[in-house]
Amino acid sequence: MCDGETAEPIKQPVRSDEGTETEQSVKRTRRGEKFTPANEVNLHGNDFEWVDLLKELSSEDLILYQQIRQKCSEKLQRVHNELISVRKVKKCADCFYPLGHDNNVGVLEVTPTSEADAPSPASVPAQCSSAAAEHTHDPQSWERHYMTNKQHFPVKNYIVHAFPSLIPRMYPGQSHKEALDALCGVSSTSDASQQPPPPPALSYVESVGGRVVMEAGCGTGSVTHPLMKLFPKDTFICHDVSGTAVDILRSHDVSKLHVAQGGQLETFVLDLSRGGHALTAAVEEYCMHSLGNRASKGNTDFILLVFVLSAMPSLQHMVHALRQLRSYLRPVTGRLLFRDYGALDHNFFRFHRQDNMFLESSLNFLKGDGTEQFFYDIETVHELFALSGLAPASETVYHCNRIVNRKNGKRMDKVFVNGEFCVAPLPEDASDAKDLKNTKTD
């Protein structure tokens, strides 16, 4: 069962692991099939400040966090240096290189156009040091996970509160609540005289749509399905490493209704951690015939990345996954919506103290079922996304929930990192520009 959930009926307010539902009585079960209107849900994430939690750490825990934070920065700097090196060697804008499935090693595949272009053996390592690991990453661990835990993932009804940009504003000055109420068919409590009349013969929900939404690591649909109910005209592209999860999403009644009402849904199985052009190949194979240009690069309005990036086998794999996703975002208005596990979360320290293996080379935790988990602080998120050509579109924040066991008084602090990102220059582009400037100066 997810942290903070209960199987008993709970009166208002009801706390889930990440949200608080304001419905009078909600039976919370592992199946998590309760869809609650988004305007009846509040995102709960302000029980305490992250900096206050940092101050409360013991000296031992503080040193542990600082050491891991420093190692993250060092590894990301090495990834940055490798990307610059690859760009100079390959002399092209696309500096992807494949990441092996059998281990966490990336191999530079360089085909020089002439002997003069051929790099010296010392300048191009055969293996990328920042991706090396003792642990062999097993993508099938998530397939086994979903086969065992088909009913484990509760519906994330709060998702539009975590990412307000998902709710379009119909006129200047319209608040998030007003827009959400209108979308849910509820009259706003604000002064109606200040609102323009709705378009004739067109409901609010009918006037919103036509957007392309991609969810990477869609799982069984706990994020996508609430959005389908809100936006029946949007096109959804969903992919996951687990075929079982994709099948569950596709066969769900909400998915069937979305398609029956004229919405479009394309799903496929993809291990995004493979790097290279895996996403491009999959989209071309499964989406281009039905979606046409809407599935082309640079045409996706929103990309959802919710509790997915932390499952990648290394920081280098995360960078390559983000770069693949970035290529599909609209250059100006597109948003990558990121939510994941935060540093100093209860499990961050619990995993260290129990039998979960800490992978020194990747800074991940290996859980008992073979899946992996990483914990982010905001600084690491910004460094990671900057390496991937993505910049914050709004403030990146911590959402902090405190759960207290009433019987024994023990507390459990849950920390999540939440942010929206837009397309920005790649770091090697800036390096190229700097080199060009220096050349002209010389």
Short mmCIF file of C-alpha atoms in Angstrom, two decimals:
data_model
loop_
_atom_site.label_atom_id
_atom_site.label_comp_id
_atom_site.label_asym_id
_atom_site.label_seq_id
_atom_site.Cartn_x
_atom_site.Cartn_y
_atom_site.Cartn_z
CA MET A 1 0.00 0.00 0.00
CA CYS A 2 1.22 3.48 -0.80
CA ASP A 3 2.46 5.58 2.10
CA GLY A 4 -0.29 7.60 3.74
CA GLU A 5 -3.22 5.58 2.36
CA THR A 6 -5.85 3.65 4.22
CA ALA A 7 -8.50 1.16 3.12
CA GLU A 8 -11.12 2.54 5.51
CA PRO A 9 -13.73 5.22 4.69
CA ILE A 10 -12.33 8.59 5.76
CA LYS A 11 -14.27 11.74 6.48
CA GLN A 12 -13.21 15.15 5.20
CA PRO A 13 -10.40 15.98 4.85
CA VAL A 14 -8.95 12.84 3.28
CA ARG A 15 -5.17 12.59 2.88
CA SER A 16 -3.59 10.44 0.22
CA ASP A 17 0.14 10.12 -0.28
CA GLU A 18 0.29 13.40 -2.24
CA GLY A 19 -3.12 15.05 -2.19
CA THR A 20 -6.05 15.89 0.04
CA GLU A 21 -9.54 15.20 -1.25
CA THR A 22 -12.36 17.40 0.00
CA GLU A 23 -15.17 14.91 -0.71
CA GLN A 24 -17.15 14.04 2.43
CA SER A 25 -16.36 10.32 2.38
CA VAL A 26 -13.91 8.60 0.08
CA LYS A 27 -13.13 4.92 0.39
CA ARG A 28 -9.42 4.60 -0.30
CA THR A 29 -8.33 1.21 -1.59
CA ARG A 30 -5.25 -0.17 -3.27
CA ARG A 31 -7.16 -0.29 -6.54
CA GLY A 32 -7.38 3.50 -6.48
CA GLU A 33 -10.30 3.72 -8.92
CA LYS A 34 -12.01 6.67 -7.24
CA PHE A 35 -12.18 9.54 -9.74
CA THR A 36 -12.90 12.78 -7.93
CA PRO A 37 -13.67 16.00 -9.86
CA ALA A 38 -10.53 18.12 -9.95
CA ASN A 39 -12.33 21.12 -8.45
CA GLU A 40 -13.09 19.02 -5.34
CA VAL A 41 -9.43 18.16 -4.74
CA ASN A 42 -6.71 20.20 -3.08
CA LEU A 43 -3.01 19.49 -3.55
CA HIS A 44 -1.61 18.98 -0.07
CA GLY A 45 2.03 19.87 0.15
CA ASN A 46 2.73 22.48 2.78
CA ASP A 47 2.92 20.71 6.16
CA PHE A 48 6.47 21.97 6.62
CA GLU A 49 9.28 23.71 4.77
CA TRP A 50 12.07 21.64 3.26
CA VAL A 51 14.74 23.93 4.71
CA ASP A 52 13.30 23.33 8.19
CA LEU A 53 13.58 19.59 7.65
CA LEU A 54 17.19 20.10 6.60
CA LYS A 55 17.89 21.96 9.86
CA GLU A 56 16.42 19.09 11.89
CA LEU A 57 18.76 16.46 10.44
CA SER A 58 21.25 14.76 12.68
CA SER A 59 24.89 15.46 11.90
CA GLU A 60 25.19 11.94 10.44
CA ASP A 61 22.19 12.38 8.12
CA LEU A 62 23.31 15.86 7.09
CA ILE A 63 26.75 14.58 6.09
CA LEU A 64 25.13 11.75 4.14
CA TYR A 65 22.91 14.16 2.20
CA GLN A 66 25.79 16.56 1.52
CA GLN A 67 28.04 13.77 0.25
CA ILE A 68 25.41 12.49 -2.17
CA ARG A 69 24.61 16.02 -3.31
CA GLN A 70 28.30 16.64 -4.06
CA LYS A 71 28.60 13.37 -5.97
CA CYS A 72 25.55 14.30 -8.07
CA SER A 73 27.16 17.58 -9.10
CA GLU A 74 30.44 15.86 -9.94
CA LYS A 75 28.73 13.20 -12.06
CA LEU A 76 26.64 15.77 -13.91
CA GLN A 77 29.78 17.79 -14.63
CA ARG A 78 31.37 14.68 -16.15
CA VAL A 79 28.28 14.09 -18.27
CA HIS A 80 28.51 17.71 -19.44
CA ASN A 81 32.17 17.28 -20.40
CA GLU A 82 31.36 14.09 -22.28
CA LEU A 83 28.57 15.78 -24.23
CA ILE A 84 30.91 18.60 -25.26
CA SER A 85 33.54 16.03 -26.28
CA VAL A 86 31.07 14.03 -28.35
CA ARG A 87 29.83 17.16 -30.13
CA LYS A 88 33.37 18.13 -31.10
CA VAL A 89 34.17 14.61 -32.31
CA LYS A 90 30.99 13.99 -34.29
CA LYS A 91 30.78 17.59 -35.54
CA CYS A 92 27.00 17.55 -35.69
CA ALA A 93 24.14 19.01 -33.70
CA ASP A 94 22.75 15.62 -32.69
CA CYS A 95 25.15 14.23 -30.12
CA PHE A 96 23.10 11.29 -28.89
CA TYR A 97 25.00 8.11 -28.39
CA PRO A 98 23.44 4.75 -27.52
CA LEU A 99 23.30 3.53 -23.95
CA GLY A 100 23.66 -0.20 -23.52
CA HIS A 101 20.82 -2.39 -22.24
CA ASP A 102 23.06 -4.96 -20.64
CA ASN A 103 24.80 -2.51 -18.36
CA ASN A 104 25.03 1.18 -17.65
CA VAL A 105 27.81 1.83 -20.15
CA GLY A 106 27.46 4.27 -23.00
CA VAL A 107 29.59 3.60 -26.07
CA LEU A 108 30.67 6.40 -28.35
CA GLU A 109 30.06 5.40 -31.95
CA VAL A 110 32.07 7.77 -34.14
CA THR A 111 32.54 7.45 -37.88
CA PRO A 112 35.05 10.11 -38.97
CA THR A 113 34.77 11.43 -42.52
CA SER A 114 38.52 11.39 -42.97
CA GLU A 115 41.69 10.43 -41.16
CA ALA A 116 42.14 14.06 -40.20
CA ASP A 117 38.80 13.97 -38.38
CA ALA A 118 39.64 10.79 -36.52
CA PRO A 119 40.17 11.49 -32.81
CA SER A 120 43.13 10.17 -30.96
CA PRO A 121 42.45 7.21 -28.66
CA ALA A 122 43.06 9.40 -25.64
CA SER A 123 40.48 12.01 -26.67
CA VAL A 124 37.51 9.63 -26.96
CA PRO A 125 37.08 7.09 -24.20
CA ALA A 126 35.60 3.76 -25.25
CA GLN A 127 33.31 3.94 -22.27
CA CYS A 128 31.66 6.84 -20.45
CA SER A 129 32.93 6.87 -16.92
CA SER A 130 29.85 8.60 -15.50
CA ALA A 131 27.63 5.71 -16.62
CA ALA A 132 29.67 2.83 -15.22
CA ALA A 133 28.00 0.82 -12.48
CA GLU A 134 28.42 -2.42 -10.60
CA HIS A 135 24.71 -3.16 -10.90
CA THR A 136 23.22 -4.46 -14.14
CA HIS A 137 20.06 -2.52 -14.96
CA ASP A 138 17.10 -4.80 -15.69
CA PRO A 139 14.24 -3.12 -17.60
CA GLN A 140 12.09 -6.21 -17.03
CA SER A 141 11.94 -5.42 -13.30
CA TRP A 142 9.12 -2.97 -14.02
CA GLU A 143 7.25 -5.56 -16.07
CA ARG A 144 7.38 -7.92 -13.09
CA HIS A 145 6.41 -5.04 -10.80
CA TYR A 146 3.24 -4.24 -12.75
CA MET A 147 2.29 -7.89 -13.13
CA THR A 148 2.45 -8.21 -9.35
CA ASN A 149 0.97 -4.81 -8.44
CA LYS A 150 -1.74 -4.19 -11.04
CA GLN A 151 -3.97 -2.45 -8.47
CA HIS A 152 -1.33 -0.54 -6.56
CA PHE A 153 -1.49 2.92 -8.12
CA PRO A 154 -4.21 5.37 -6.97
CA VAL A 155 -5.67 7.87 -9.41
CA LYS A 156 -3.82 11.19 -9.21
CA ASN A 157 -6.86 13.47 -9.20
CA TYR A 158 -4.67 16.33 -8.00
CA ILE A 159 -2.55 16.49 -11.15
CA VAL A 160 -3.99 19.76 -12.55
CA HIS A 161 -3.24 21.43 -9.22
CA ALA A 162 0.38 20.28 -9.35
CA PHE A 163 0.63 21.70 -12.88
CA PRO A 164 -1.74 24.68 -13.28
CA SER A 165 -0.65 25.29 -16.87
CA LEU A 166 -2.70 22.24 -17.87
CA ILE A 167 -5.83 24.34 -17.29
CA PRO A 168 -6.10 26.99 -20.03
CA ARG A 169 -7.37 30.46 -19.18
CA MET A 170 -10.25 31.61 -21.37
CA TYR A 171 -9.76 35.32 -20.70
CA PRO A 172 -7.11 37.60 -19.10
CA GLY A 173 -7.18 37.57 -15.33
CA GLN A 174 -9.12 34.33 -15.00
CA SER A 175 -7.86 32.50 -11.92
CA HIS A 176 -6.93 28.84 -11.78
CA LYS A 177 -9.99 28.13 -9.63
CA GLU A 178 -12.35 29.97 -11.98
CA ALA A 179 -10.95 28.14 -15.00
CA LEU A 180 -11.14 24.78 -13.23
CA ASP A 181 -14.70 25.40 -12.01
CA ALA A 182 -15.77 26.32 -15.54
CA LEU A 183 -14.10 23.22 -16.91
CA CYS A 184 -15.93 21.07 -14.36
CA GLY A 185 -19.25 22.80 -15.08
CA VAL A 186 -19.46 24.62 -11.75
CA SER A 187 -20.43 28.27 -11.38
CA SER A 188 -17.63 30.36 -9.95
CA THR A 189 -18.15 32.11 -6.63
CA SER A 190 -16.53 35.27 -7.92
CA ASP A 191 -18.46 38.19 -9.35
CA ALA A 192 -20.08 36.95 -12.55
CA SER A 193 -20.26 40.48 -13.90
CA GLN A 194 -16.46 40.49 -14.20
CA GLN A 195 -16.47 37.47 -16.48
CA PRO A 196 -17.19 37.67 -20.20
CA PRO A 197 -20.08 35.54 -21.47
CA PRO A 198 -19.14 32.10 -22.82
CA PRO A 199 -18.90 31.66 -26.59
CA PRO A 200 -22.37 31.02 -28.08
CA ALA A 201 -23.36 27.37 -28.59
CA LEU A 202 -20.00 26.22 -27.26
CA SER A 203 -19.40 24.86 -23.77
CA TYR A 204 -16.18 25.54 -21.92
CA VAL A 205 -14.97 21.95 -22.20
CA GLU A 206 -15.76 21.93 -25.93
CA SER A 207 -13.70 25.07 -26.42
CA VAL A 208 -10.66 23.49 -24.77
CA GLY A 209 -8.78 20.76 -26.55
CA GLY A 210 -6.88 19.74 -29.59
CA ARG A 211 -3.64 19.71 -27.65
CA VAL A 212 -1.07 16.94 -27.83
CA VAL A 213 -0.16 15.45 -24.44
CA MET A 214 2.57 12.84 -24.04
CA GLU A 215 3.11 10.86 -20.88
CA ALA A 216 6.45 9.15 -20.52
CA GLY A 217 6.30 6.24 -18.11
CA CYS A 218 2.51 6.28 -18.14
CA GLY A 219 2.12 3.18 -15.98
CA THR A 220 -1.50 2.06 -15.69
CA GLY A 221 -2.91 5.53 -16.39
CA SER A 222 -3.20 7.07 -12.93
CA VAL A 223 -2.12 10.46 -14.35
CA THR A 224 -3.52 10.25 -17.88
CA HIS A 225 -7.05 9.09 -17.03
CA PRO A 226 -8.03 12.13 -14.91
CA LEU A 227 -6.81 14.34 -17.77
CA MET A 228 -8.81 12.38 -20.32
CA LYS A 229 -11.95 13.02 -18.31
CA LEU A 230 -11.20 16.74 -18.20
CA PHE A 231 -10.00 17.14 -21.79
CA PRO A 232 -11.89 14.79 -24.12
CA LYS A 233 -10.61 16.57 -27.22
CA ASP A 234 -6.91 16.27 -26.40
CA THR A 235 -4.66 13.73 -28.09
CA PHE A 236 -2.72 11.48 -25.73
CA ILE A 237 0.50 9.62 -26.52
CA CYS A 238 1.39 7.24 -23.70
CA HIS A 239 4.34 4.90 -23.38
CA ASP A 240 5.92 2.80 -20.67
CA VAL A 241 8.65 0.21 -20.29
CA SER A 242 6.02 -2.32 -19.14
CA GLY A 243 3.70 -3.90 -21.68
CA THR A 244 1.42 -5.02 -18.85
CA ALA A 245 1.00 -1.42 -17.66
CA VAL A 246 0.29 -0.16 -21.19
CA ASP A 247 -2.32 -2.89 -21.71
CA ILE A 248 -4.07 -1.93 -18.46
CA LEU A 249 -4.15 1.74 -19.48
CA ARG A 250 -5.42 0.96 -22.98
CA SER A 251 -8.19 -1.39 -21.81
CA HIS A 252 -9.50 0.91 -19.06
CA ASP A 253 -13.06 2.21 -19.45
CA VAL A 254 -11.83 5.83 -19.38
CA SER A 255 -9.50 5.16 -22.32
CA LYS A 256 -12.25 3.40 -24.26
CA LEU A 257 -14.67 6.28 -23.63
CA HIS A 258 -12.07 8.84 -24.68
CA VAL A 259 -11.60 7.11 -28.03
CA ALA A 260 -15.35 6.53 -28.47
CA GLN A 261 -15.99 10.25 -27.98
CA GLY A 262 -13.57 11.15 -30.75
CA GLY A 263 -10.41 11.64 -28.71
CA GLN A 264 -7.19 10.03 -29.83
CA LEU A 265 -4.97 7.75 -27.80
CA GLU A 266 -1.79 6.08 -28.99
CA THR A 267 0.17 3.74 -26.75
CA PHE A 268 3.37 1.77 -27.13
CA VAL A 269 6.02 0.00 -25.09
CA LEU A 270 9.32 1.86 -24.80
CA ASP A 271 12.34 1.78 -22.52
CA LEU A 272 13.19 5.48 -22.55
CA SER A 273 16.45 4.80 -20.72
CA ARG A 274 17.88 3.21 -23.87
CA GLY A 275 18.95 6.61 -25.13
CA GLY A 276 19.75 7.27 -28.77
CA HIS A 277 16.68 7.69 -30.97
CA ALA A 278 14.46 5.08 -29.30
CA LEU A 279 11.57 7.52 -28.79
CA THR A 280 11.75 8.84 -32.35
CA ALA A 281 11.66 5.33 -33.80
CA ALA A 282 8.70 4.35 -31.62
CA VAL A 283 6.67 7.47 -32.44
CA GLU A 284 7.29 7.00 -36.15
CA GLU A 285 6.21 3.37 -35.94
CA TYR A 286 3.13 3.72 -33.75
CA CYS A 287 1.84 7.30 -34.11
CA MET A 288 2.69 8.92 -37.43
CA HIS A 289 0.11 6.96 -39.44
CA SER A 290 -2.77 8.07 -37.21
CA LEU A 291 -1.62 11.46 -35.90
CA GLY A 292 0.42 12.78 -38.81
CA ASN A 293 2.22 16.05 -38.10
CA ARG A 294 0.82 16.22 -34.57
CA ALA A 295 3.21 13.41 -33.67
CA SER A 296 6.17 15.19 -35.24
CA LYS A 297 9.00 16.69 -33.22
CA GLY A 298 8.29 20.14 -31.83
CA ASN A 299 4.50 19.68 -31.78
CA THR A 300 3.78 18.35 -28.29
CA ASP A 301 2.09 20.79 -25.90
CA PHE A 302 2.70 18.90 -22.65
CA ILE A 303 4.99 16.07 -21.64
CA LEU A 304 4.23 14.47 -18.29
CA LEU A 305 7.10 12.93 -16.35
CA VAL A 306 5.60 11.92 -13.02
CA PHE A 307 7.58 9.56 -10.74
CA VAL A 308 9.44 8.20 -13.76
CA LEU A 309 12.85 9.85 -14.08
CA SER A 310 13.87 8.55 -10.64
CA ALA A 311 13.62 4.98 -11.98
CA MET A 312 16.35 5.54 -14.59
CA PRO A 313 19.59 3.61 -13.96
CA SER A 314 21.93 6.64 -13.88
CA LEU A 315 22.11 10.41 -14.20
CA GLN A 316 23.48 9.98 -17.71
CA HIS A 317 20.44 7.93 -18.72
CA MET A 318 18.23 10.65 -17.26
CA VAL A 319 19.93 13.28 -19.42
CA HIS A 320 19.45 11.23 -22.56
CA ALA A 321 15.81 10.51 -21.73
CA LEU A 322 15.13 14.21 -21.15
CA ARG A 323 16.84 15.15 -24.42
CA GLN A 324 14.65 12.73 -26.33
CA LEU A 325 11.53 14.20 -24.74
CA ARG A 326 12.74 17.77 -25.28
CA SER A 327 12.85 17.23 -29.04
CA TYR A 328 9.06 16.75 -29.08
CA LEU A 329 8.13 19.87 -27.06
CA ARG A 330 6.84 22.98 -28.77
CA PRO A 331 9.80 25.41 -28.77
CA VAL A 332 8.08 28.31 -26.97
CA THR A 333 4.82 27.18 -25.39
CA GLY A 334 5.57 23.51 -24.73
CA ARG A 335 5.93 22.39 -21.12
CA LEU A 336 7.57 19.36 -19.56
CA LEU A 337 5.79 18.68 -16.27
CA PHE A 338 8.04 16.99 -13.73
CA ARG A 339 7.15 15.51 -10.35
CA ASP A 340 9.29 13.03 -8.46
CA TYR A 341 10.73 11.95 -5.13
CA GLY A 342 12.55 14.60 -3.14
CA ALA A 343 15.74 14.42 -1.11
CA LEU A 344 15.24 14.07 2.66
CA ASP A 345 12.07 12.07 2.07
CA HIS A 346 11.41 9.48 4.76
CA ASN A 347 12.43 6.68 2.41
CA PHE A 348 15.70 8.41 1.53
CA PHE A 349 17.05 7.61 4.97
CA ARG A 350 15.03 4.42 5.49
CA PHE A 351 16.57 2.88 2.38
CA HIS A 352 20.04 3.72 3.68
CA ARG A 353 19.38 2.05 7.01
CA GLN A 354 17.70 -1.07 5.66
CA ASP A 355 18.64 -3.67 3.12
CA ASN A 356 17.98 -1.60 0.00
CA MET A 357 21.27 -1.53 -1.90
CA PHE A 358 22.74 1.91 -2.49
CA LEU A 359 24.40 1.93 -5.90
CA GLU A 360 27.46 4.10 -5.41
CA SER A 361 28.11 4.50 -9.13
CA SER A 362 24.60 5.73 -9.99
CA LEU A 363 23.48 7.17 -6.60
CA ASN A 364 20.29 5.11 -6.93
CA PHE A 365 18.71 2.72 -4.48
CA LEU A 366 18.04 -0.83 -5.65
CA LYS A 367 14.78 -2.03 -4.12
CA GLY A 368 13.84 -5.59 -3.36
CA ASP A 369 11.81 -6.05 -6.54
CA GLY A 370 14.72 -4.98 -8.74
CA THR A 371 13.41 -1.49 -9.50
CA GLU A 372 15.54 1.54 -8.73
CA GLN A 373 14.81 4.89 -7.11
CA PHE A 374 16.60 8.24 -7.03
CA PHE A 375 15.85 11.23 -4.79
CA TYR A 376 16.19 14.80 -6.10
CA ASP A 377 16.87 18.13 -4.53
CA ILE A 378 16.02 21.24 -6.52
CA GLU A 379 19.67 22.06 -7.30
CA THR A 380 20.20 18.63 -8.85
CA VAL A 381 16.98 18.97 -10.84
CA HIS A 382 18.08 22.31 -12.29
CA GLU A 383 21.57 21.00 -13.16
CA LEU A 384 20.11 17.87 -14.74
CA PHE A 385 17.51 19.72 -16.80
CA ALA A 386 19.98 22.40 -17.90
CA LEU A 387 22.22 19.64 -19.29
CA SER A 388 19.17 18.41 -21.18
CA GLY A 389 18.32 21.76 -22.75
CA LEU A 390 15.40 22.55 -20.45
CA ALA A 391 14.86 25.61 -18.25
CA PRO A 392 12.35 26.29 -15.44
CA ALA A 393 9.15 27.84 -16.79
CA SER A 394 8.00 28.55 -13.24
CA GLU A 395 9.38 28.08 -9.75
CA THR A 396 10.48 24.55 -8.93
CA VAL A 397 9.21 23.71 -5.45
CA TYR A 398 9.14 21.05 -2.78
CA HIS A 399 5.78 19.63 -1.72
CA CYS A 400 6.16 18.38 1.84
CA ASN A 401 3.60 16.17 3.60
CA ARG A 402 3.81 14.96 7.19
CA ILE A 403 2.01 11.80 8.22
CA VAL A 404 1.80 10.99 11.93
CA ASN A 405 0.91 7.60 13.36
CA ARG A 406 -1.66 8.37 16.04
CA LYS A 407 -0.90 5.20 17.98
CA ASN A 408 2.84 5.53 18.44
CA GLY A 409 3.36 9.20 17.54
CA LYS A 410 5.95 8.40 14.88
CA ARG A 411 6.02 10.73 11.92
CA MET A 412 6.79 10.11 8.29
CA ASP A 413 7.85 13.06 6.14
CA LYS A 414 7.11 12.75 2.43
CA VAL A 415 8.95 15.09 0.06
CA PHE A 416 8.23 15.61 -3.64
CA VAL A 417 9.88 17.90 -6.19
CA ASN A 418 7.52 19.66 -8.59
CA GLY A 419 8.35 21.84 -11.60
CA GLU A 420 7.46 22.92 -15.13
CA PHE A 421 10.16 23.25 -17.79
CA CYS A 422 10.44 24.69 -21.28
CA VAL A 423 12.87 24.29 -24.17
CA ALA A 424 16.22 26.07 -23.72
CA PRO A 425 19.59 25.93 -25.54
CA LEU A 426 21.68 22.82 -25.13
CA PRO A 427 24.96 23.37 -23.23
CA GLU A 428 27.06 22.20 -26.18
CA ASP A 429 25.35 24.83 -28.35
CA ALA A 430 26.66 27.47 -25.95
CA SER A 431 30.09 25.84 -26.11
CA ASP A 432 30.01 25.96 -29.93
CA ALA A 433 29.06 29.63 -29.84
CA LYS A 434 31.90 30.35 -27.42
CA ASP A 435 34.40 28.48 -29.61
CA LEU A 436 33.19 30.39 -32.68
CA LYS A 437 33.56 33.70 -30.86
CA ASN A 438 37.09 32.80 -29.76
CA THR A 439 37.98 31.78 -33.32
CA LYS A 440 36.79 35.10 -34.70
CA THR A 441 38.71 36.95 -31.99
CA ASP A 442 41.89 35.07 -32.85
#
